[in-house]
Coordinates of C-alpha atoms in Angstrom, one line a residue:
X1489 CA 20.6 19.1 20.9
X1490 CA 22.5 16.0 21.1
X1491 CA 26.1 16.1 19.8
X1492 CA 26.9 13.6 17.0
X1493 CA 29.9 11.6 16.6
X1494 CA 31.3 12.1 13.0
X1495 CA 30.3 10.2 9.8
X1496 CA 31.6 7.5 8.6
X1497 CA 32.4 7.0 4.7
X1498 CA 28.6 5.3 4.0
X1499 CA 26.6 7.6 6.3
X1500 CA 29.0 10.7 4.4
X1501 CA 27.4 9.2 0.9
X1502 CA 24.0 9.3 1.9
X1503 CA 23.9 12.1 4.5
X1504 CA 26.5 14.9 2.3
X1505 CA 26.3 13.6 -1.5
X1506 CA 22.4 12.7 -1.5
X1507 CA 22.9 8.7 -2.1
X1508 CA 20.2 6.0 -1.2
X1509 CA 21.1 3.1 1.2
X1510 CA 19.5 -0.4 -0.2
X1511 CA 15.5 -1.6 0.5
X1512 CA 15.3 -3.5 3.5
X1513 CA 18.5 -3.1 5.0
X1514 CA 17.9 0.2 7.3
X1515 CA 18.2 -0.4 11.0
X1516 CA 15.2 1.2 11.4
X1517 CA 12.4 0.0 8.5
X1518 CA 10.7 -2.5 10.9
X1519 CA 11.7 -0.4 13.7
X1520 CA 8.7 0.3 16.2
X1521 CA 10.1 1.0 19.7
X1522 CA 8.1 4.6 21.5
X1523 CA 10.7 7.8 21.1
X1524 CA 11.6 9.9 18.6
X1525 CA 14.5 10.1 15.5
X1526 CA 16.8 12.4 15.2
X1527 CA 19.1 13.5 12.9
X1528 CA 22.3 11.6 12.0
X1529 CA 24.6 14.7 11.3
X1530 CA 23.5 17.2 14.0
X1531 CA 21.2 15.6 16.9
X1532 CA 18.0 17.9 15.5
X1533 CA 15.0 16.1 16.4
X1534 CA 12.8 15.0 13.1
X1535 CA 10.0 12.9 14.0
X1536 CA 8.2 11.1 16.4
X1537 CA 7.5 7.3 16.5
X1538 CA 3.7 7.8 16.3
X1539 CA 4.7 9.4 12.7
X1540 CA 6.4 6.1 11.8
X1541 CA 3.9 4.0 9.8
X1542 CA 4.7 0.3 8.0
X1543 CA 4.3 1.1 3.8
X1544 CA 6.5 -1.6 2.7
X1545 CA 8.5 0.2 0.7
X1546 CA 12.0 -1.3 1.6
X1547 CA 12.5 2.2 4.2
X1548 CA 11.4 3.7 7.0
X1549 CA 7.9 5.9 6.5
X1550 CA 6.5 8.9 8.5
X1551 CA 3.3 10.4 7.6
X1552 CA 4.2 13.7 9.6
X1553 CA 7.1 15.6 11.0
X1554 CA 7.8 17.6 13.9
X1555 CA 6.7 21.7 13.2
X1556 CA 10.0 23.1 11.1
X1557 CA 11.8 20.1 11.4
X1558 CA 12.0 19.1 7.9
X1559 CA 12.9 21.2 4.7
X1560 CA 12.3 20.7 1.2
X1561 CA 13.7 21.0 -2.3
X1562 CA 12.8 19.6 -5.7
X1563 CA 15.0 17.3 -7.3
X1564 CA 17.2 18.7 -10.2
X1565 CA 14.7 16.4 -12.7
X1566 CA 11.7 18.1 -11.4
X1567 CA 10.3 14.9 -10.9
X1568 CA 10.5 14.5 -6.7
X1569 CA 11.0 16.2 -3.8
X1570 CA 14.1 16.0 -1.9
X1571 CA 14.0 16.1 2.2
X1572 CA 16.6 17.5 4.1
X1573 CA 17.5 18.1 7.8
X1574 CA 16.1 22.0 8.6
X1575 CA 18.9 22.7 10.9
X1576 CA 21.9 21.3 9.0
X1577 CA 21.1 20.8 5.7
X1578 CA 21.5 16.5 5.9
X1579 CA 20.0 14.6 3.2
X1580 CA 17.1 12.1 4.5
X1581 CA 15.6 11.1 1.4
X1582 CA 11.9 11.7 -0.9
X1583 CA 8.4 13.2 0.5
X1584 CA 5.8 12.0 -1.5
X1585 CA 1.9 12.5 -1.2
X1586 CA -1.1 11.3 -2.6
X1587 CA -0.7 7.5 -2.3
X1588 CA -3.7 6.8 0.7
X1589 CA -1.3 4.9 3.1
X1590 CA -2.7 6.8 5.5
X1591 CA -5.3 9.8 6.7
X1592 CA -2.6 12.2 6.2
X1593 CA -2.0 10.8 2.9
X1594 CA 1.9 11.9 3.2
X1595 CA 4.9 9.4 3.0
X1596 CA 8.3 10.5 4.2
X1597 CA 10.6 7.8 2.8
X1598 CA 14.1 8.2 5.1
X1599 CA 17.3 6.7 5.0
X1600 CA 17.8 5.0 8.0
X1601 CA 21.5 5.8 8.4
X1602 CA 20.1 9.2 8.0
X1603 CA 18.8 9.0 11.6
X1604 CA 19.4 7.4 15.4
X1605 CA 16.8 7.1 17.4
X1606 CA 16.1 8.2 21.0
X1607 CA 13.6 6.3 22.7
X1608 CA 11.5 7.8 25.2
X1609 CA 12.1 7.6 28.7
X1610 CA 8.3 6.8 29.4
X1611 CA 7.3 3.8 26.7
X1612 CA 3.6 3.9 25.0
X1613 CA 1.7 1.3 23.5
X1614 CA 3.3 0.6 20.0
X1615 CA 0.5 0.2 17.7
X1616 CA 0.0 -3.1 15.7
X1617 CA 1.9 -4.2 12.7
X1618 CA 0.0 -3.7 9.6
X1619 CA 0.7 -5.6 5.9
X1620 CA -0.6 -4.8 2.6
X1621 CA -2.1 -6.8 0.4
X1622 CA -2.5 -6.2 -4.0
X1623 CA -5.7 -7.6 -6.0
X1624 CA -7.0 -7.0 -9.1
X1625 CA -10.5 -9.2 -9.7
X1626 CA -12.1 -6.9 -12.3
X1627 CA -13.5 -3.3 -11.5
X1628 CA -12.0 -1.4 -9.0
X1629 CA -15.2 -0.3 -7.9
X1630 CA -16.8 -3.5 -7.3
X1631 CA -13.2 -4.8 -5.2
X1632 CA -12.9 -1.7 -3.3
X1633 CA -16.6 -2.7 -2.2
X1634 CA -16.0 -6.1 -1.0
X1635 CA -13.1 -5.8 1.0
X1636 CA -14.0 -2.4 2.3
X1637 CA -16.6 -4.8 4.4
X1638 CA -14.2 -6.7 5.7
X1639 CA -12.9 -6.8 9.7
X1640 CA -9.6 -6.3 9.9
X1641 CA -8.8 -4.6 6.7
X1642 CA -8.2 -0.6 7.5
X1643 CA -7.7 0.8 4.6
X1644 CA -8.9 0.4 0.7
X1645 CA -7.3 2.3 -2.0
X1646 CA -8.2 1.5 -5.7
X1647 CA -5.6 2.5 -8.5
X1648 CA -3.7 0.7 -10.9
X1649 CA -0.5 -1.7 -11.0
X1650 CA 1.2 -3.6 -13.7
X1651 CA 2.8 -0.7 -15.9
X1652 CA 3.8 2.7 -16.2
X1653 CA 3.5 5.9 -14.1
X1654 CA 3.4 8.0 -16.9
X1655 CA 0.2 5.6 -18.4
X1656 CA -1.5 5.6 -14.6
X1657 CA -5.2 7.7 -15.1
X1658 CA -8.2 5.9 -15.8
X1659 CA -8.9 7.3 -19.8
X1660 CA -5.6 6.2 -20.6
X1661 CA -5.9 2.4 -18.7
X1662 CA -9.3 1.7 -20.1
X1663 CA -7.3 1.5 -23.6
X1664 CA -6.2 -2.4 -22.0
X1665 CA -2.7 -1.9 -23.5
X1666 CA -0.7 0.4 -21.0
X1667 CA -0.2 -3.0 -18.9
X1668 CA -1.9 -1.6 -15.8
X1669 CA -4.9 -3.5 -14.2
X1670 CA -7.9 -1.9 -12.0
X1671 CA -6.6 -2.9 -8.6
X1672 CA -7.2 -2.5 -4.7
X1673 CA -4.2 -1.9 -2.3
X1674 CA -5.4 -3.1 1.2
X1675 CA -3.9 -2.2 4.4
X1676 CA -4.3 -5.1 7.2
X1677 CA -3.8 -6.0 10.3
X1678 CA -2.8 -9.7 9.9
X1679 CA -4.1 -10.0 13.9
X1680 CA -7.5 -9.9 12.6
X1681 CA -7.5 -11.2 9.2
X1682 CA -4.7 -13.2 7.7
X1683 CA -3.6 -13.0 3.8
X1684 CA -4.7 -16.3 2.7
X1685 CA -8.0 -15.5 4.5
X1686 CA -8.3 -12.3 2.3
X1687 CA -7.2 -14.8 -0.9
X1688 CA -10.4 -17.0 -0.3
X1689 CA -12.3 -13.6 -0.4
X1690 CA -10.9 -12.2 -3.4
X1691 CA -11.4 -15.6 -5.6
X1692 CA -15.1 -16.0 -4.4
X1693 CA -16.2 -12.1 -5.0
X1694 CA -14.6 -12.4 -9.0
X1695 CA -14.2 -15.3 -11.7
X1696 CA -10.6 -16.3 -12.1
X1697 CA -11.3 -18.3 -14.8
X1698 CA -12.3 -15.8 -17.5
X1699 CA -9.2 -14.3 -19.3
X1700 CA -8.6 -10.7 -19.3
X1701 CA -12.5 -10.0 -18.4
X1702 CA -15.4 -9.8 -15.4
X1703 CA -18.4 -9.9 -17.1
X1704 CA -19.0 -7.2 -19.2
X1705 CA -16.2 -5.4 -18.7
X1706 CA -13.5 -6.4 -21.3
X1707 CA -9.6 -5.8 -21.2
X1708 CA -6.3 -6.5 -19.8
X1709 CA -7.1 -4.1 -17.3
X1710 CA -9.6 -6.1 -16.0
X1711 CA -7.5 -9.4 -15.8
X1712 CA -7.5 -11.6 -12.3
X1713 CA -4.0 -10.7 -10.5
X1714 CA -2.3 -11.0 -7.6
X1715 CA 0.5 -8.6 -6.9
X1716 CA 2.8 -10.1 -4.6
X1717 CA 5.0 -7.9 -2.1
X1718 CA 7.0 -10.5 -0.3
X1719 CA 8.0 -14.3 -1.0
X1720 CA 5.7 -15.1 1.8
X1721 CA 2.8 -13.6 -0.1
X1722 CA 4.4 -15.9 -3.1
X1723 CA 4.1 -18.8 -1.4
X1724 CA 0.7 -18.6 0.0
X1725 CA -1.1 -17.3 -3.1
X1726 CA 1.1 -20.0 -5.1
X1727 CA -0.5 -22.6 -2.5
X1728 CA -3.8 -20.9 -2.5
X1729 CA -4.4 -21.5 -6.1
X1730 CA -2.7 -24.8 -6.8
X1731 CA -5.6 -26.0 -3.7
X1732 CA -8.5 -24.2 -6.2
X1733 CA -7.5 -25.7 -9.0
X1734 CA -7.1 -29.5 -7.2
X1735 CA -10.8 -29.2 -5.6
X1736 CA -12.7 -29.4 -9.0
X1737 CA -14.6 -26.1 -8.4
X1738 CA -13.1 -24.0 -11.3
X1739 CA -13.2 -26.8 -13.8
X1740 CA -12.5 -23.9 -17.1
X1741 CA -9.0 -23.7 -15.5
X1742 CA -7.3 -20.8 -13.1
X1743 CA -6.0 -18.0 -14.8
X1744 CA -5.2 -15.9 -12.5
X1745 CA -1.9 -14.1 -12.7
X1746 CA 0.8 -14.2 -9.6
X1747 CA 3.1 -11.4 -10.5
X1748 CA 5.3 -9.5 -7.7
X1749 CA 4.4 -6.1 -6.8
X1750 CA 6.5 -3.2 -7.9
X1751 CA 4.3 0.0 -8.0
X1752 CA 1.0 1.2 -6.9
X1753 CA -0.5 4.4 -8.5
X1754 CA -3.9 5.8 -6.6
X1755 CA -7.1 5.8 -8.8
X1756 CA -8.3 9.6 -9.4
X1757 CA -10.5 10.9 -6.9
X1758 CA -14.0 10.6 -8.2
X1759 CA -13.2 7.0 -8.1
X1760 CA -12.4 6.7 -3.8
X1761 CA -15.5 5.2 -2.2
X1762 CA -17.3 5.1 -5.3
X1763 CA -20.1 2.5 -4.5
X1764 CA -21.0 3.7 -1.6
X1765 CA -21.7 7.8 -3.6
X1766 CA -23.4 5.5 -6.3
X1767 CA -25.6 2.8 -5.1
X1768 CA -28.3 3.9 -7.5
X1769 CA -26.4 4.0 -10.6
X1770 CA -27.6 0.7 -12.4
X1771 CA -23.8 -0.8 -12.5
X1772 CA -23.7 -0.3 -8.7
X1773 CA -27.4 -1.9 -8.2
X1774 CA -26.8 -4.3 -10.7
X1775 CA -23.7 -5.9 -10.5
X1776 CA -22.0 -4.8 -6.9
X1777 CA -24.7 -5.1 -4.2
X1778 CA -25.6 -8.3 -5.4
X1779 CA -22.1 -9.0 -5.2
X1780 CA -21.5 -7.6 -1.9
X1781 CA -24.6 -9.4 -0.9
X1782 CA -23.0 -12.9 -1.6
X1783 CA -19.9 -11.9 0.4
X1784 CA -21.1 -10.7 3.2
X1785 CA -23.5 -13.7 3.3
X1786 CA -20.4 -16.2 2.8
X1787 CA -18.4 -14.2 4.9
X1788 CA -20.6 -13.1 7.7
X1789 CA -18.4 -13.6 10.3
X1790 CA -15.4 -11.5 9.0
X1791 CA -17.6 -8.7 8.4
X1792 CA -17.4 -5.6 10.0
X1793 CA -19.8 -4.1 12.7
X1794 CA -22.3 -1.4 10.7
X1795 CA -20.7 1.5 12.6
X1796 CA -17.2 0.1 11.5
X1797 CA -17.6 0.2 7.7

């Protein structure tokens, strides 16, 4: 085991009295060199680069640990579950699961000064970058469809986004006053597919001139919005729809909201990959193959390969 040198006064608050270092300023959030991380306080190894995933949360992510590395301990409010360092005891920061970031469907969210890393003597191919991307263009059905076809995007998560944790689950949204809208969280590779391309997708498979509805379905919940996670994301969806609204073609007027992103709650279950368990179901028939029809029409050549989707 590696033998530390001792803590300073910040890494003591974190590591010994359970503080939280700010998003975005770890050393290691947009850290993706080959090795492995160890912990700050006693050199026991924790987890391996190919855990390390990008989930844009402001701190380093893992989606797995290395066997008995990690222990864990709910939070005095019963609300989360603390992770600590299984040989010393160190505070690293939150588990949390059932969010879809990835197959394993786990999210370690660790300090960085909770860590150092090691990197290994024998580099591997680092895998790409990934961003994620917000939209809400009606029924999260119909969304999750559309860009489910797409190349480049990985992953496809519908939920909701816009208010409360506690208001999250479909009954309670379909009320259209907990804030929440039906939304998709994406997961990109920008090498394939670029946000503003997925923008020109998302306005031309929803109307984002209808207020707080798609058709039928009526509601805030079913409102046109973009959920921002960076300025960058600002600024190209700012530009994006200011160049819509100059061309003439939506000539009821743009309502589409730009709002930046703050949570993400995953849709139940019965809800993942639901067009493609219903495409007899008359809304399915009806209203999203014909949709998914005109996009991968318009789009033909951002679609994926058959085998892909």
């Amino acid at each position: 085991m590696k033998t530390m040198l001792p803590l300073d006064d910040f890494e003591r608050y974190v590591i010994e009295d359970k503080g939280t270092e700010r998003p975005f300023s770890g050393q290691y959030y947009q850290h993706a060199a080959p090795g492995r991380y160890l912990c700050r306080k006693c050199g026991a190894p924790l987890y391996l680069s190919e855990h390390k995933f990008q989930a844009h949360c402001g701190w380093p992510a893992f989606d797995d640990e290395l066997p008995g590395a990690v222990a864990r301990k709910t939070d005095a409010d019963g609300q989360r579950t603390e992770i600590l360092c299984a040989n010393c005891g160190a505070h690293l920061g939150h588990v949390f699961a059932g969010e879809y970031l990835t197959p394993k469907n786990l999210r370690h969210c660790v300090n960085s000064v909770s860590m150092v890393f090691e990197a290994a003597e024998d580099p591997v191919t680092v895998a790409p970058a990934t961003a994620v991307a917000t939209f809400g263009g009606g029924c999260f059905w119909c969304t999750e469809a559309v860009f489910k076809s797409l190349r480049g995007v990985l992953q496809v998560t519908p939920g909701y986004a816009g208010g409360e944790a506690s208001t999250a689950h479909y009954r309670r949204v379909c009320n259209g006053d907990t804030g929440h809208a039906e939304v998709v969280q994406l997961v990109y590779d920008p090498a394939q597919i670029s946000y503003e391309q997925l923008l020109e997708v998302f306005f031309a498979a929803h109307d984002p001139t209808t207020l707080n509805r798609q058709g039928n379905d009526v509601g805030t919940q079913y409102r046109s919005v973009i959920f921002a996670h960076d300025a960058q994301q600002i600024a190209t969806a700012d530009a994006v729809i200011k160049a819509l609204a100059q061309s003439g073609e939506y000539r009821a007027g743009i309502v589409t909201e730009l709002s930046a992103y703050q949570a993400f709650y995953p849709a139940e279950v019965e809800h993942l990959d639901y067009y493609a368990g219903h495409q007899q179901q008359p809304y399915c028939s009806l209203v999203i193959g014909p949709k998914l029809e005109k996009i991968c029409h318009y789009f033909a050549d951002w679609q994926k390969n058959t085998e892909q989707k």
